[in-house]
CSV table of C-alpha atoms in Angstrom, one decimal:
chain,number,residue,atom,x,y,z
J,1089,UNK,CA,-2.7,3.5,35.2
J,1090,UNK,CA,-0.6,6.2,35.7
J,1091,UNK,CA,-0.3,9.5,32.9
J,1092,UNK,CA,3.3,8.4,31.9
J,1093,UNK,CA,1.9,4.3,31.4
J,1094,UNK,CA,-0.7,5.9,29.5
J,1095,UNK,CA,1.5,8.3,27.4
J,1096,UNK,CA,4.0,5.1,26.8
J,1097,UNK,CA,0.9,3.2,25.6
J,1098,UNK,CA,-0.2,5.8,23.3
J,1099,UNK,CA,3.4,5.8,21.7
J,1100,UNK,CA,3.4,2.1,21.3
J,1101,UNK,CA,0.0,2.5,19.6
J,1102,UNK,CA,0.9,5.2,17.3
J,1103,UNK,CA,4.3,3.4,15.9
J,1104,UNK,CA,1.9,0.1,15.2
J,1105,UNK,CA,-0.5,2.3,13.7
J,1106,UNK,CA,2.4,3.7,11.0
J,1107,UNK,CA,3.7,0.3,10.7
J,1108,UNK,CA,0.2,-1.2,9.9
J,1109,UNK,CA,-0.6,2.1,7.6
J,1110,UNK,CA,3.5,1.5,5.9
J,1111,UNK,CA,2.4,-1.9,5.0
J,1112,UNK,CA,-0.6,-1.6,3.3
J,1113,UNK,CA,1.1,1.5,1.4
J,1114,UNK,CA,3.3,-0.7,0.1
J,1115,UNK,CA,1.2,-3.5,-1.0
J,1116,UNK,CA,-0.4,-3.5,-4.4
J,1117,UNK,CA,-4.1,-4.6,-5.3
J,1118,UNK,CA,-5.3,-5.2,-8.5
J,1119,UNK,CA,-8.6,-3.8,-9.8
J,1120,UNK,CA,-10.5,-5.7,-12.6
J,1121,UNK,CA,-13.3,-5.4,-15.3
J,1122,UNK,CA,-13.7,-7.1,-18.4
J,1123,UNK,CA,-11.8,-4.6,-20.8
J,1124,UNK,CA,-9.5,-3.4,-18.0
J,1125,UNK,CA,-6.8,-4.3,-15.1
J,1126,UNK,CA,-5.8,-1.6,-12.8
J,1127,UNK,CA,-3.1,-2.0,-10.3
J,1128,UNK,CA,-2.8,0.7,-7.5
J,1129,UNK,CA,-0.9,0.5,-4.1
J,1130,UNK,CA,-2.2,1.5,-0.9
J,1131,UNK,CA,-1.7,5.2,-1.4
J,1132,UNK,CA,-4.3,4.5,-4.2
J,1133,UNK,CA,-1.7,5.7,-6.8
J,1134,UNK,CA,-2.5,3.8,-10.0
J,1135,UNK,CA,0.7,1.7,-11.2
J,1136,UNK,CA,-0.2,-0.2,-13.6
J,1137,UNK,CA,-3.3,-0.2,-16.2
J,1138,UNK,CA,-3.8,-3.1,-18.7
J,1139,UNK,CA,-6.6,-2.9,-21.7
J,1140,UNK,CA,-7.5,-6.2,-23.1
J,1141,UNK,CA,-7.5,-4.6,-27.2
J,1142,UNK,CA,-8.7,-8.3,-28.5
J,1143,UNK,CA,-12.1,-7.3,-26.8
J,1144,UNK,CA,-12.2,-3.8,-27.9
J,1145,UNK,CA,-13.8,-2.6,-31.0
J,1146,UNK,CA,-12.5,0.8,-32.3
J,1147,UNK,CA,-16.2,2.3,-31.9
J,1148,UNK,CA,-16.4,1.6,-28.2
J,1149,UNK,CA,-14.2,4.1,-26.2
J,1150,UNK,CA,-16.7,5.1,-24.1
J,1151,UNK,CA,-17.1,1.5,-22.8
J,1152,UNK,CA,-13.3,1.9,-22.0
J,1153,UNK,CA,-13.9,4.6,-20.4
J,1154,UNK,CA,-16.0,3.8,-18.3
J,1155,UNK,CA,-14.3,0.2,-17.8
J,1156,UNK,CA,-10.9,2.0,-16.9
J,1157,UNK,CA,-13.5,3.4,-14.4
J,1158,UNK,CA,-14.9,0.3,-13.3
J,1159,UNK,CA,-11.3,-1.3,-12.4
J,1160,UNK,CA,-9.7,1.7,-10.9
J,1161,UNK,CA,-12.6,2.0,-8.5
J,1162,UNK,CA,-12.4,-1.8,-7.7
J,1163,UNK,CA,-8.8,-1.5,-6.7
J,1164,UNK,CA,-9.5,1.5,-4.5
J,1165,UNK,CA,-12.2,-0.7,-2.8
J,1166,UNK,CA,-9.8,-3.2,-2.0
J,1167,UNK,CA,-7.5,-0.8,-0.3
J,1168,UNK,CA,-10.5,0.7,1.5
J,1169,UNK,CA,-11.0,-2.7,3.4
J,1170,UNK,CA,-7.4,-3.9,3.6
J,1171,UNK,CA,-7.2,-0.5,5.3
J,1172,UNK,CA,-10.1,-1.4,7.0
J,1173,UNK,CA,-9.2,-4.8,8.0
J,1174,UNK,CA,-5.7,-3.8,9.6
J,1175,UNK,CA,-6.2,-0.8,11.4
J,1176,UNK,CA,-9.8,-1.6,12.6
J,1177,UNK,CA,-7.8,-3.1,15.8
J,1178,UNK,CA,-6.7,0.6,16.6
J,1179,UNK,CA,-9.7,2.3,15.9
J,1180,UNK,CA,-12.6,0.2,17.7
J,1181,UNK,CA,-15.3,2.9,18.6
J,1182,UNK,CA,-13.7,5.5,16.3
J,1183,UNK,CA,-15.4,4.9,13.1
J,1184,UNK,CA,-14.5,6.9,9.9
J,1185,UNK,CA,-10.6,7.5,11.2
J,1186,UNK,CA,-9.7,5.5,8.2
């Protein structure tokens, strides 16, 4: 293969790459715990969070807390391996690139 096949390849590669990447950015994933429901996109930008009040006593905000904590980090997971899952394909033998 010849430098400019290989430079036309690596093009092709990169603009799948961004379209891949674009699309997960623009998905949402929900995160959940039993008090909480956190919604982030791909960027892992949190868009939405829901607290269920009915299970909430007054006295417990530190179980919020650390429920808010819970479903935000569950929603990032899930971005982690959609990320994964899509762009694995470009980066066989390259762990850690995404």
């Amino acid at each position: 293969m010849n430098m400019q096949a290989m430079l036309k390849q690596a093009q092709k590669l990169q603009k799948e790459m961004m379209e891949t990447q674009e699309k997960i950015n623009s998905m949402e994933f929900v995160g959940k715990s039993s008090l909480v429901i956190a919604t982030v996109n791909g960027k892992k930008e949190l868009m939405d969070l829901k607290i269920n009040a009915d299970e909430l006593d007054k006295d417990d905000i530190e179980l919020l807390q650390d429920m808010i904590v819970v479903a935000i980090n569950d929603a990032f997971k899930q971005v982690d391996k959609e990320t994964e899952s899509k762009m694995g394909a470009y980066t066989k033998g390259m762990p850690g690139l995404f």
